[in-house]
Tab-separated table of C-alpha atoms and ligand atoms in Angstrom:
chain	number	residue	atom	x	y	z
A	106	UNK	CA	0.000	0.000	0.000
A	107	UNK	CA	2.920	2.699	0.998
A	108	UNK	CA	4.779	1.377	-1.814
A	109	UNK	CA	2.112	2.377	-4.510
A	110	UNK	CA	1.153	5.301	-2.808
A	111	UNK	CA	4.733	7.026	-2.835
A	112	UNK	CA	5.314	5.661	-6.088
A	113	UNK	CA	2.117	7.079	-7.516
A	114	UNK	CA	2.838	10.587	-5.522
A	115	UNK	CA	6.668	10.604	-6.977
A	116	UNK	CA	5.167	10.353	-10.472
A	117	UNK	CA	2.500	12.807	-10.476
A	118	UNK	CA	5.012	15.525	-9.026
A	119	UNK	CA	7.885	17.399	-11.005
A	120	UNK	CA	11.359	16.074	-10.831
A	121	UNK	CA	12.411	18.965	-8.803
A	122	UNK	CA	10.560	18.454	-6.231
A	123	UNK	CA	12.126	16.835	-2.634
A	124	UNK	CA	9.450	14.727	-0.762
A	125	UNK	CA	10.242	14.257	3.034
A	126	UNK	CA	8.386	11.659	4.713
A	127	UNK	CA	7.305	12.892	8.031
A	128	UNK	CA	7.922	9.500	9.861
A	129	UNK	CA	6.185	10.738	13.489
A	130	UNK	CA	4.667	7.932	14.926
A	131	UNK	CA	5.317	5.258	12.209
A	132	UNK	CA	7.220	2.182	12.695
A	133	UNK	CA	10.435	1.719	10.963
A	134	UNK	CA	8.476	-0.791	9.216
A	135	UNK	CA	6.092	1.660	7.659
A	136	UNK	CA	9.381	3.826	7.069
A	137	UNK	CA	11.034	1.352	5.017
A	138	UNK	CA	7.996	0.945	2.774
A	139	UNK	CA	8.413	4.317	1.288
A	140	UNK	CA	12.201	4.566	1.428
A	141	UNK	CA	11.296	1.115	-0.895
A	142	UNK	CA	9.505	3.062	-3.222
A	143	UNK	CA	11.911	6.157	-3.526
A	144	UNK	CA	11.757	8.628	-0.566
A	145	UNK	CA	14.980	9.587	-0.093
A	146	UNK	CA	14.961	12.226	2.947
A	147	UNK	CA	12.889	11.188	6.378
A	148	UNK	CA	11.364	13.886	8.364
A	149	UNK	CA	10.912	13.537	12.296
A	150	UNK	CA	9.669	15.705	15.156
A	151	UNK	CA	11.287	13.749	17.523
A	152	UNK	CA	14.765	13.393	17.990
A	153	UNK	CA	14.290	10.115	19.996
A	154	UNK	CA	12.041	8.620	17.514
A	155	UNK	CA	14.588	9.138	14.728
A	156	UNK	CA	17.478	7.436	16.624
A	157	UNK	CA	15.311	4.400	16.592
A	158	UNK	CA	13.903	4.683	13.538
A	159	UNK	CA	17.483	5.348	11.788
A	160	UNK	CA	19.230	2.726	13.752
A	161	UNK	CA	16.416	0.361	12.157
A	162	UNK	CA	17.130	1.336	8.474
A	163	UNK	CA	20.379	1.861	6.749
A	164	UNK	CA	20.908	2.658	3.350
A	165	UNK	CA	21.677	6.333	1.940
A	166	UNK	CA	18.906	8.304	3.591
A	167	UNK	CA	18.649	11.902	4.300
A	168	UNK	CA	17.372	12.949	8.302
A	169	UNK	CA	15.669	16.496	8.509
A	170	UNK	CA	14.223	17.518	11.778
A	171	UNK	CA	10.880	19.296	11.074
A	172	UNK	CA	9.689	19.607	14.966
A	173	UNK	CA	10.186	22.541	17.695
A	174	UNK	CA	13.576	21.726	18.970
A	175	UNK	CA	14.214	22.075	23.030
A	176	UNK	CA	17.223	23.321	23.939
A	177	UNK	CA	18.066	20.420	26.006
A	178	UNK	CA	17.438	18.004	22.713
A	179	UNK	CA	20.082	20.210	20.240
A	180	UNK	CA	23.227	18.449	21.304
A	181	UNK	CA	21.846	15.183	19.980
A	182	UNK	CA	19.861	16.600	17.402
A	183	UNK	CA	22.819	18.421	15.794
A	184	UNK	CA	24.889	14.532	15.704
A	185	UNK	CA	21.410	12.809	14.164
A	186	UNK	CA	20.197	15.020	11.549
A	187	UNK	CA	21.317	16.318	8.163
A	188	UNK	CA	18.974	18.866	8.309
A	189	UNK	CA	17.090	21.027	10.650
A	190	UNK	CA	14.686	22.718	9.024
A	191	UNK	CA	12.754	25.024	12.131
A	192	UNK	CA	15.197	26.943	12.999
A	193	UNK	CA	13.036	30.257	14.173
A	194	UNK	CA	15.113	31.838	17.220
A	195	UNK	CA	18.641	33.338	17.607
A	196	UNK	CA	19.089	31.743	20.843
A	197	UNK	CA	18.384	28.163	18.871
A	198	UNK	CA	20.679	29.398	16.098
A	199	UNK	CA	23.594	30.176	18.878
A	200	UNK	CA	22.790	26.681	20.517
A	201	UNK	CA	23.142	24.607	17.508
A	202	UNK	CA	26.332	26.542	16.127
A	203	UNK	CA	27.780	25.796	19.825
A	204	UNK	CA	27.010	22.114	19.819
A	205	UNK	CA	27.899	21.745	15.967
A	206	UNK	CA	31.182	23.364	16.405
A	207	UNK	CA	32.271	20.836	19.346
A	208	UNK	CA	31.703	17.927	16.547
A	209	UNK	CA	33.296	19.421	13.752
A	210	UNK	CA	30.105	19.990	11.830
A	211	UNK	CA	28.732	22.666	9.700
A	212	UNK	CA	24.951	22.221	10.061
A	213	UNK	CA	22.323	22.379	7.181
A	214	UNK	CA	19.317	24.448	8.580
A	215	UNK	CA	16.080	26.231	7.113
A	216	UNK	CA	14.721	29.371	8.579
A	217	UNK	CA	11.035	28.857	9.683
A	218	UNK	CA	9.026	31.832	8.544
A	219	UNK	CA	5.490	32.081	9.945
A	220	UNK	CA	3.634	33.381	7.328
A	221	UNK	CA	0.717	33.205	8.737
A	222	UNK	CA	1.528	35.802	11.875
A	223	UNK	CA	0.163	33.178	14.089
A	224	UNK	CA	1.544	34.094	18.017
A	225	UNK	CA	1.402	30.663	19.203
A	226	UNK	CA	3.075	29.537	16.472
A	227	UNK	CA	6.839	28.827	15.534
A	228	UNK	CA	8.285	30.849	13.095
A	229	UNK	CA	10.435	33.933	12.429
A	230	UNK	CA	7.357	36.582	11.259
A	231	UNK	CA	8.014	37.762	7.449
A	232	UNK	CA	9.369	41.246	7.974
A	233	UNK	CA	12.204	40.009	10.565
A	234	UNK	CA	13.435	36.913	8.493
A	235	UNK	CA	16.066	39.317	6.624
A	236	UNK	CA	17.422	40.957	9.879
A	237	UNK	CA	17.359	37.591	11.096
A	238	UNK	CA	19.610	35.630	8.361
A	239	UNK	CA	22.226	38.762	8.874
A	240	UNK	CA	22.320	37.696	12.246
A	241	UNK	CA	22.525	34.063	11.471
A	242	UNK	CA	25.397	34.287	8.695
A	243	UNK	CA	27.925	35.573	11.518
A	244	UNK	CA	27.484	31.641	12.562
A	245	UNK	CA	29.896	29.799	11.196
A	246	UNK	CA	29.055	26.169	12.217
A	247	UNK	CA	25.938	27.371	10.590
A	248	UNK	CA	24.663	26.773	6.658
A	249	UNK	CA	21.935	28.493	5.499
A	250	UNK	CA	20.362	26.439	2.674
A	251	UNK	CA	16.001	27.808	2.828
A	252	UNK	CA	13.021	28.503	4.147
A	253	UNK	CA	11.028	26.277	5.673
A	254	UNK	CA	6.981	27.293	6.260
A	255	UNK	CA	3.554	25.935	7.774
A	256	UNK	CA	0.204	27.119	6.696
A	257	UNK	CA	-2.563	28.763	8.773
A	258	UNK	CA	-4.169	25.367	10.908
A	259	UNK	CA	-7.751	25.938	9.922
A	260	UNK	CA	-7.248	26.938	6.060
A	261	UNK	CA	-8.097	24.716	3.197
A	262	UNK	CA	-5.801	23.918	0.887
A	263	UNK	CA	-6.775	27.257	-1.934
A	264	UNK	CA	-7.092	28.978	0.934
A	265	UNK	CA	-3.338	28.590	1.488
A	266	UNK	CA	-2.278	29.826	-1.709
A	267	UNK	CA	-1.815	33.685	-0.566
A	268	UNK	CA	0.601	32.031	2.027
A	269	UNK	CA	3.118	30.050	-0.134
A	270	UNK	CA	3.470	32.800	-2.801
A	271	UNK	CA	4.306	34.943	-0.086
A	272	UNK	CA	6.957	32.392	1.188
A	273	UNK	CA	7.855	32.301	-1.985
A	274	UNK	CA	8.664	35.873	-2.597
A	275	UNK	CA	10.331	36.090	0.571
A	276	UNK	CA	12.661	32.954	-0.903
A	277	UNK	CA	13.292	34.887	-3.893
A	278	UNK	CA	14.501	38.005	-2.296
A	279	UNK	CA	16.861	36.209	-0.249
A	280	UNK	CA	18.124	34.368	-2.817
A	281	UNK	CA	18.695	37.425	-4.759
A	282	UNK	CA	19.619	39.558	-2.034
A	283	UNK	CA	22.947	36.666	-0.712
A	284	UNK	CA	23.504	34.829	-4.048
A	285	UNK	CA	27.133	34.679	-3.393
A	286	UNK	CA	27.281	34.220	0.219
A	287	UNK	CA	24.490	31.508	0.131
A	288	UNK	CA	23.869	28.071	-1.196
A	289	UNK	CA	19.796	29.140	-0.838
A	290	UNK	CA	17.910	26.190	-2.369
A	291	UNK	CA	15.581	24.972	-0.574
A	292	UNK	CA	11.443	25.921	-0.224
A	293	UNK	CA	10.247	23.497	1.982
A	294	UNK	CA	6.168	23.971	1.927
A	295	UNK	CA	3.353	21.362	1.683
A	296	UNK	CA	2.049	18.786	3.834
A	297	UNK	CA	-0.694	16.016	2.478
A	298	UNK	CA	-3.591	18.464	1.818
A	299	UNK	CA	-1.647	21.368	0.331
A	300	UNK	CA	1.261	20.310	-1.294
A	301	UNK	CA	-0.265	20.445	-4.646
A	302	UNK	CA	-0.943	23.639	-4.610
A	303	UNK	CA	2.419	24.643	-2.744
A	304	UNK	CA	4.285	22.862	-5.807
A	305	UNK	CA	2.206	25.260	-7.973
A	306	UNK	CA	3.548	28.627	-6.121
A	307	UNK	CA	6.892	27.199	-5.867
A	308	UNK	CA	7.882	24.972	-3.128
A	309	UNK	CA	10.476	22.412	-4.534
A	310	UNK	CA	10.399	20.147	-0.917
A	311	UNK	CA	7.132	18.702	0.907
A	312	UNK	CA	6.847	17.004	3.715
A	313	UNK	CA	4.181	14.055	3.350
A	314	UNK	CA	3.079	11.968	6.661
A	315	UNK	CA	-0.903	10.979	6.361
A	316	UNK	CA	-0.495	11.038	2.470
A	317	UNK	CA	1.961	8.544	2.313
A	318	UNK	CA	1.326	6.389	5.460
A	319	UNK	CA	-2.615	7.188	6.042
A	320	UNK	CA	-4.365	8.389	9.146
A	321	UNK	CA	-1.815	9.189	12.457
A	322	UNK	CA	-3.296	7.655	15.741
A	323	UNK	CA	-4.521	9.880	17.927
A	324	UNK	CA	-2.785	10.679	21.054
B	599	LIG	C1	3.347	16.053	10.640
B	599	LIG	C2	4.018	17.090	9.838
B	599	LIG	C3	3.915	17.110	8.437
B	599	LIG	C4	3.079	16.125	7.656
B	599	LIG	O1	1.733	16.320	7.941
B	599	LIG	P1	0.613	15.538	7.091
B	599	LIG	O2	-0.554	16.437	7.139
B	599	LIG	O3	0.396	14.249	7.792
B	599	LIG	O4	1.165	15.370	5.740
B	599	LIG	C5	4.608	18.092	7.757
B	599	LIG	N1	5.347	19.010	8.382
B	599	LIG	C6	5.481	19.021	9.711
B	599	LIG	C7	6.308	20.058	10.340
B	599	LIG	C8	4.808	18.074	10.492
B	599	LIG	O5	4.927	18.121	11.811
């Protein structure tokens, strides 16, 4: 079932785009069904749940953490993951250049921009993200590679559509504004109900959970 579902979703979607299977909650079992069928890059809000997972699967996968990261989880989070794509405060930025520069690595991140100017919500608001990758760049166990977004909660789908062209803009001018002090490539936008139309506006990474592995349990 996984299996023809990915491969169905990988054929329908341009060859640019980056799928990430958000793994919360599924077995490495269920994992290994998609990686099967293609998915190259797993997605986890949980940096304990992606130890087990990726100590269950080997192979040439890409990790990306797509959760709110604790301060007291960025030490281990920084040695598991390839990417971290919600990185929305300074004082996460410092911690994860600290614990990145004890290991040796340069870390792969994606600025979280909350479009939708939700308070409660993570995410660097639009009109700070520039002041905030000048900040950022004076990091040097720190990569900048995108932006990362969520839509508004209780949209639909078309509804979303103001939202990722305005992530997209936002992408563009900071691609334009650092092109030779960046490697800027990444738009990570889309989850199971919206990525179609995020892929319309732009987004060229989406980060699939109930559409590849169906319904999440309840907790
Ligand atoms: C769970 C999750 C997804 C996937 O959500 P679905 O609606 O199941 O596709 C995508 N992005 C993030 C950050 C998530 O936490």
């Amino acid at each position: 079932m996984i299996k023809e579902v990915v491969e169905k979703i990988i054929k329908d979607i341009p060859g640019n785009v980056e799928i990430v299977a958000a793994a919360k909650q599924r077995t490495p079992q269920e994992v290994l069904q998609a990686v099967c069928a293609g998915v190259k890059i797993i997605g986890d809000n949980y940096v304990q749940e992606a130890q087990k997972t990726k100590r269950a699967l080997d192979g040439d996968l890409q990790w990306h953490f797509i959760g709110r990261l604790q301060s007291n989880k960025v030490r281990r989070a920084v040695k598991i993951f390839d990417v971290i794509q919600t990185l929305d405060s300074f004082k996460l930025a410092r911690l994860i250049n600290a614990e990145s520069h004890k290991i040796g690595k340069v870390m792969p991140v994606l600025v979280e921009v909350n479009v939708a100017r939700e308070p409660q919500k993570g995410g660097i608001f639009p009109d700070q993200v520039e002041e905030f990758i000048q900040q950022v760049l004076n990091l040097k166990n720190i990569k900048l590679i995108g932006l990362m977004m969520m839509g508004e909660w209780s949209q639909n789908s078309k509804d979303l559509r103001p939202q990722f062209k305005e992530a997209k803009n936002l992408f563009d001018k900071i691609g334009q504004l650092h092109k030779d002090k960046l490697d800027w490539k990444y738009l990570s936008m889309g989850m199971s109900e919206s990525y179609k139309v995020a892929i319309e506006e732009g987004a060229n990474m989406v980060r699939l959970g109930t559409a590849i592995f169906g319904q999440r349990n309840q907790k």
